[in-house]
């Protein structure tokens, strides 16, 4: 196959590049390292691009901005893609309020540029859109919760599996990032449903792994481990540090994409995360990383939570598992921590 990966130097993009390259496909990656512009030197992904060039055999990198429609269309005209994995984004709901126009242009306009290029030049291709659970805004916070010693959890038995795709996406507070990603999410659905294209929308929880360039504003476990290994101080923003996220390794994300590629369902939406077994609160994460590094976690508490932040978010994976029974989580939360700690310790040498 000819595979296009946008955001190819990022966490999920680079995992996709490596996987499809190993499988013998021709892979083109698009990434202009805007993460460094968004987050400064800590967000720079050039190290990951250099690594990809060393470990791959059929990978070409294009320094291209997905907002640039003529360049996007030219790329599609010259390359008959069979699979498009769209991961490029402005990924921080905290940063978006500082750069609202840039955020919307990258997340919404960039996405429609890619979808339209696919429709015009390779309409039979499978298009994977990496969305986010922030499309639900703060609606998940309306579920009844119970407070435990180190985490919040759902109070009702019917919510045990977490947030399903039935959760509403409007009449709530999103953050501007959540709004721009909702626009992209809905337009991706429309290209699938209206045009009958093989578009799949995956609403990610905490996507993680050793290739993440985590920063304070984006990259929960990666940034937490980086702070622990380097001896910095971690800021906890509200909710007593008991806020919960489910975490999925980038490898399992790509295996999910591959399951969809083999059996695409136009315009379908899926929640994609680690599920209940891979859920962890900030306080619980401190305990795990301390046990792995032997270092005490230094942290301070900020009483104000992040605007629109989820108190407890666990992805309900039942729809995914029902439609793609061959797919499942292969990396436990402990294995994820071990990989990230090892990678950060190596980078800090």
Coordinates of C-alpha atoms in Angstrom, one line a residue:
X1 CA 0.0 0.0 0.0
X2 CA 0.8 3.7 -0.2
X3 CA 0.3 5.1 3.2
X4 CA 0.1 8.8 4.2
X5 CA 0.7 9.7 7.9
X6 CA 0.1 13.3 9.0
X7 CA 1.8 14.4 12.2
X8 CA 4.3 11.7 11.4
X9 CA 6.9 12.8 14.0
X10 CA 4.4 12.7 16.8
X11 CA 3.5 9.9 19.1
X12 CA 0.8 8.1 17.1
X13 CA 2.1 9.2 13.7
X14 CA 5.6 7.8 14.3
X15 CA 4.1 4.5 15.6
X16 CA 2.1 4.3 12.4
X17 CA 5.1 5.1 10.2
X18 CA 7.2 2.3 11.9
X19 CA 4.4 -0.2 11.8
X20 CA 3.5 0.2 8.1
X21 CA 7.2 0.5 7.1
X22 CA 7.9 -2.8 8.9
X23 CA 5.0 -4.4 7.0
X24 CA 6.7 -3.4 3.7
X25 CA 4.4 -0.6 2.6
X26 CA 5.5 2.8 1.1
X27 CA 5.0 5.4 3.8
X28 CA 5.0 9.2 3.3
X29 CA 5.0 11.3 6.5
X30 CA 3.9 14.9 6.7
X31 CA 5.1 16.9 9.7
X32 CA 6.3 20.5 10.0
X33 CA 7.2 20.3 13.7
X34 CA 4.6 22.8 14.7
X35 CA 4.7 21.1 18.1
X36 CA 7.9 23.1 18.8
X37 CA 6.0 26.3 17.9
X38 CA 3.1 25.4 20.2
X39 CA 5.2 24.3 23.2
X40 CA 8.8 25.5 22.7
X41 CA 11.9 23.3 22.8
X42 CA 10.3 20.6 25.0
X43 CA 7.7 19.9 22.3
X44 CA 10.3 19.7 19.5
X45 CA 9.8 16.4 17.6
X46 CA 12.9 16.6 15.4
X47 CA 14.6 13.9 17.5
X48 CA 11.8 11.5 16.6
X49 CA 12.1 12.3 12.9
X50 CA 15.8 11.6 13.0
X51 CA 15.1 8.3 14.7
X52 CA 12.5 7.4 12.1
X53 CA 14.9 8.0 9.3
X54 CA 17.4 5.6 10.9
X55 CA 15.0 2.7 11.6
X56 CA 12.8 2.8 8.5
X57 CA 13.3 1.5 4.9
X58 CA 10.4 2.8 2.9
X59 CA 9.7 6.2 4.6
X60 CA 9.7 9.6 3.0
X61 CA 9.3 12.8 5.0
X62 CA 7.6 15.9 3.7
X63 CA 7.9 19.2 5.5
X64 CA 4.3 20.3 4.7
X65 CA 1.7 22.4 6.5
X66 CA -1.8 20.8 6.2
X67 CA -3.3 24.3 6.1
X68 CA -1.7 24.8 2.8
X69 CA -4.4 23.4 0.5
X70 CA -2.4 23.7 -2.9
X71 CA 0.5 21.7 -1.4
X72 CA -1.8 19.1 0.1
X73 CA -3.7 18.7 -3.2
X74 CA -0.4 18.4 -5.1
X75 CA 0.8 15.7 -2.7
X76 CA -2.4 13.7 -3.3
X77 CA -2.2 14.2 -7.1
X78 CA 1.3 12.8 -7.2
X79 CA 0.7 9.9 -4.8
X80 CA -2.2 7.5 -5.1
X81 CA -2.8 6.8 -1.4
X82 CA -4.5 3.6 -0.2
X83 CA -4.5 4.7 3.5
X84 CA -4.5 8.0 5.2
X85 CA -3.8 8.2 9.0
X86 CA -4.5 11.8 10.1
X87 CA -2.8 12.6 13.4
X88 CA -1.6 16.2 12.8
X89 CA -3.2 18.6 15.2
X90 CA -2.8 21.4 17.7
X91 CA -3.3 19.0 20.6
X92 CA -3.6 21.1 23.8
X93 CA -6.9 22.4 25.2
X94 CA -5.0 24.8 27.5
X95 CA -2.9 26.3 24.6
X96 CA -5.8 26.8 22.3
X97 CA -7.2 29.9 24.1
X98 CA -3.9 31.7 23.4
X99 CA -3.9 30.8 19.6
X100 CA -7.6 30.4 18.7
X101 CA -7.2 31.1 15.0
X102 CA -4.1 28.9 14.5
X103 CA -5.8 26.2 16.6
X104 CA -8.9 26.2 14.4
X105 CA -7.0 26.4 11.1
X106 CA -4.8 23.4 12.0
X107 CA -7.5 21.2 13.6
X108 CA -10.6 22.0 11.4
X109 CA -9.3 23.5 8.1
X110 CA -6.4 21.2 7.9
X111 CA -8.7 18.2 8.4
X112 CA -11.2 19.3 5.7
X113 CA -8.3 19.9 3.3
X114 CA -7.1 16.3 3.7
X115 CA -10.6 14.9 3.4
X116 CA -11.4 16.8 0.2
X117 CA -8.0 15.8 -1.3
X118 CA -8.9 12.2 -0.5
X119 CA -12.4 12.6 -2.1
X120 CA -10.9 14.2 -5.2
X121 CA -7.9 12.0 -5.8
X122 CA -8.3 8.7 -3.9
X123 CA -11.9 8.3 -2.8
X124 CA -11.6 4.5 -2.3
X125 CA -8.8 5.0 0.3
X126 CA -9.4 4.4 4.0
X127 CA -9.2 7.6 6.0
X128 CA -8.4 7.4 9.8
X129 CA -9.2 10.6 11.7
X130 CA -7.5 10.9 15.1
X131 CA -10.1 12.8 17.1
X132 CA -10.3 13.3 20.9
X133 CA -12.5 12.7 23.9
X134 CA -12.5 16.5 24.3
X135 CA -15.3 16.6 21.7
X136 CA -17.6 15.6 24.7
X137 CA -16.6 18.8 26.5
X138 CA -17.3 18.6 30.2
X139 CA -20.5 16.6 29.7
X140 CA -18.8 13.5 31.2
X141 CA -18.5 15.5 34.5
X142 CA -22.3 15.3 34.9
X143 CA -22.1 11.6 35.8
X144 CA -22.5 10.9 39.5
X145 CA -19.1 10.3 41.0
X146 CA -17.7 8.8 44.3
X147 CA -14.5 10.0 45.9
X148 CA -12.1 7.3 47.0
X149 CA -8.8 7.6 48.8
X150 CA -6.7 8.4 45.6
X151 CA -9.2 8.6 42.8
X152 CA -12.7 9.5 41.7
X153 CA -14.9 6.8 40.1
X154 CA -18.3 6.4 38.7
X155 CA -21.0 6.0 41.3
X156 CA -23.6 4.0 39.2
X157 CA -23.1 0.4 38.0
X158 CA -24.3 1.4 34.5
X159 CA -21.4 3.7 34.1
X160 CA -18.8 1.2 35.1
X161 CA -17.4 0.7 31.6
X162 CA -17.0 4.5 31.2
X163 CA -18.0 7.0 28.6
X164 CA -19.7 5.6 25.5
X165 CA -20.2 7.2 22.0
X166 CA -23.7 8.1 23.1
X167 CA -22.4 11.0 25.2
X168 CA -23.5 14.3 23.8
X169 CA -21.0 16.6 22.1
X170 CA -22.8 20.0 22.4
X171 CA -24.5 22.2 25.1
X172 CA -21.3 21.9 27.3
X173 CA -18.0 23.6 27.8
X174 CA -15.3 22.3 25.5
X175 CA -12.3 24.6 25.5
X176 CA -11.5 26.1 22.1
X177 CA -9.4 23.0 21.3
X178 CA -12.4 20.8 22.0
X179 CA -14.5 23.0 19.7
X180 CA -12.0 22.9 16.8
X181 CA -11.6 19.1 17.1
X182 CA -15.4 18.7 17.3
X183 CA -15.7 20.6 14.0
X184 CA -13.1 18.3 12.5
X185 CA -14.8 15.2 14.0
X186 CA -18.2 16.1 12.5
X187 CA -16.9 17.0 9.1
X188 CA -15.0 13.7 9.0
X189 CA -18.2 11.9 9.8
X190 CA -20.0 13.8 7.0
X191 CA -17.4 12.8 4.4
X192 CA -18.0 9.2 5.5
X193 CA -21.8 9.3 5.6
X194 CA -22.6 11.8 2.9
X195 CA -20.0 10.7 0.3
X196 CA -19.8 7.1 1.4
X197 CA -16.1 7.3 2.0
X198 CA -14.2 4.9 4.2
X199 CA -13.7 7.4 7.0
X200 CA -13.3 6.3 10.7
X201 CA -13.3 8.7 13.6
X202 CA -11.4 7.7 16.8
X203 CA -11.9 9.7 19.9
X204 CA -8.8 9.2 21.8
X205 CA -8.4 9.2 25.6
X206 CA -4.8 9.5 26.9
X207 CA -2.6 8.2 24.1
X208 CA 0.8 7.5 25.3
X209 CA 4.1 5.7 24.8
X210 CA 7.9 6.2 24.8
X211 CA 7.9 8.3 21.6
X212 CA 5.8 11.1 23.2
X213 CA 7.4 14.6 23.5
X214 CA 5.3 15.3 26.6
X215 CA 4.9 18.8 27.9
X216 CA 2.9 20.3 30.8
X217 CA 0.1 21.3 28.5
X218 CA -0.2 18.0 26.6
X219 CA 1.1 14.5 27.3
X220 CA -0.1 13.3 30.8
X221 CA 2.1 10.2 31.5
X222 CA 5.0 11.2 29.3
X223 CA 5.4 14.6 31.0
X224 CA 4.8 13.2 34.5
X225 CA 7.5 10.6 34.0
X226 CA 9.9 13.2 32.5
X227 CA 9.4 15.4 35.6
X228 CA 10.0 12.4 37.9
X229 CA 13.2 11.3 36.2
X230 CA 14.7 14.8 35.9
X231 CA 13.8 15.8 39.4
X232 CA 11.5 18.6 38.5
X233 CA 8.3 19.7 40.2
X234 CA 4.9 18.6 38.8
X235 CA 1.9 20.8 39.1
X236 CA -1.5 19.2 39.9
X237 CA -4.4 21.3 38.6
X238 CA -7.4 20.8 40.9
X239 CA -9.6 17.8 41.8
X240 CA -7.2 16.9 44.6
X241 CA -5.0 15.0 42.1
X242 CA -7.7 12.3 42.0
X243 CA -8.7 13.0 38.4
X244 CA -8.7 9.8 36.3
X245 CA -7.6 9.0 32.8
X246 CA -7.5 5.8 30.8
X247 CA -4.2 5.3 29.0
X248 CA -3.5 3.4 25.7
X249 CA -0.1 2.6 24.3
X250 CA 0.5 3.9 20.8
X251 CA 1.1 0.3 19.5
X252 CA -2.5 -0.6 20.5
X253 CA -3.8 2.5 18.8
X254 CA -2.2 1.5 15.5
X255 CA -3.5 -2.1 15.8
X256 CA -7.0 -0.6 16.2
X257 CA -6.5 1.5 13.0
X258 CA -5.4 -1.6 11.2
X259 CA -8.5 -3.5 12.3
X260 CA -10.6 -0.7 10.9
X261 CA -8.6 -0.6 7.6
X262 CA -9.4 -4.2 7.0
X263 CA -13.1 -3.7 7.6
X264 CA -14.0 0.0 7.3
X265 CA -17.4 1.4 8.3
X266 CA -18.0 4.8 6.6
X267 CA -18.5 7.6 9.1
X268 CA -18.4 5.5 12.2
X269 CA -17.2 7.0 15.5
X270 CA -15.3 5.1 18.2
X271 CA -14.0 5.9 21.7
X272 CA -10.4 4.7 21.9
X273 CA -8.5 4.5 25.2
X274 CA -7.1 2.0 27.6
X275 CA -10.4 1.2 29.3
X276 CA -10.9 0.6 33.0
X277 CA -8.0 -1.7 33.4
X278 CA -5.6 1.0 32.2
X279 CA -7.1 3.9 34.1
X280 CA -5.1 5.8 36.7
X281 CA -5.4 8.9 38.7
X282 CA -2.6 11.5 39.1
X283 CA -2.0 10.4 42.7
X284 CA -1.9 6.7 41.6
X285 CA 0.5 7.6 38.8
X286 CA 2.8 9.2 41.4
X287 CA 2.9 6.0 43.3
X288 CA 3.7 3.9 40.2
X289 CA 6.5 6.1 39.0
X290 CA 8.0 6.4 42.4
X291 CA 8.2 2.6 42.7
X292 CA 9.8 2.3 39.2
X293 CA 12.4 5.2 39.6
X294 CA 13.1 5.0 43.4
X295 CA 12.7 8.8 43.5
X296 CA 10.1 10.7 45.5
X297 CA 7.8 12.7 43.2
X298 CA 8.0 16.5 43.9
X299 CA 4.7 18.2 43.2
X300 CA 2.7 21.2 44.1
X301 CA -1.1 21.8 44.1
X302 CA -3.0 24.4 42.1
X303 CA -6.6 24.7 43.4
X304 CA -8.0 25.8 40.0
X305 CA -8.7 22.9 37.7
X306 CA -8.1 23.3 34.0
X307 CA -11.2 24.7 32.2
X308 CA -13.4 22.0 30.7
X309 CA -11.2 19.3 32.2
X310 CA -12.6 15.9 32.9
X311 CA -12.8 14.7 36.5
X312 CA -13.1 11.0 35.7
X313 CA -12.8 9.8 32.1
X314 CA -12.6 6.1 31.1
X315 CA -13.3 5.1 27.5
X316 CA -16.1 2.6 27.0
X317 CA -14.5 0.1 24.6
X318 CA -17.5 -2.2 24.1
X319 CA -18.4 -0.8 20.7
X320 CA -14.9 -1.2 19.3
X321 CA -14.5 -4.7 20.7
X322 CA -17.9 -5.7 19.3
X323 CA -17.2 -4.5 15.8
X324 CA -13.5 -5.6 15.8
X325 CA -13.3 -8.6 18.1
X326 CA -9.8 -9.4 16.9
X327 CA -8.5 -6.1 18.6
X328 CA -7.8 -5.6 22.2
X329 CA -5.4 -3.9 24.7
X330 CA -2.0 -5.6 24.8
X331 CA 0.0 -3.2 27.0
X332 CA -1.0 -2.9 30.6
X333 CA -0.7 0.4 32.6
X334 CA 2.4 -1.0 34.3
X335 CA 4.1 -2.0 31.1
X336 CA 3.3 1.5 29.7
X337 CA 4.9 3.1 32.7
X338 CA 8.0 0.8 32.5
X339 CA 8.5 1.7 28.8
X340 CA 8.2 5.4 29.3
X341 CA 10.5 5.4 32.4
X342 CA 13.1 3.5 30.5
X343 CA 12.9 5.8 27.5
X344 CA 13.1 9.0 29.7
X345 CA 16.1 7.6 31.7
X346 CA 17.9 6.9 28.5
X347 CA 17.2 10.4 27.1
X348 CA 18.3 12.0 30.4
X349 CA 21.8 10.4 30.3

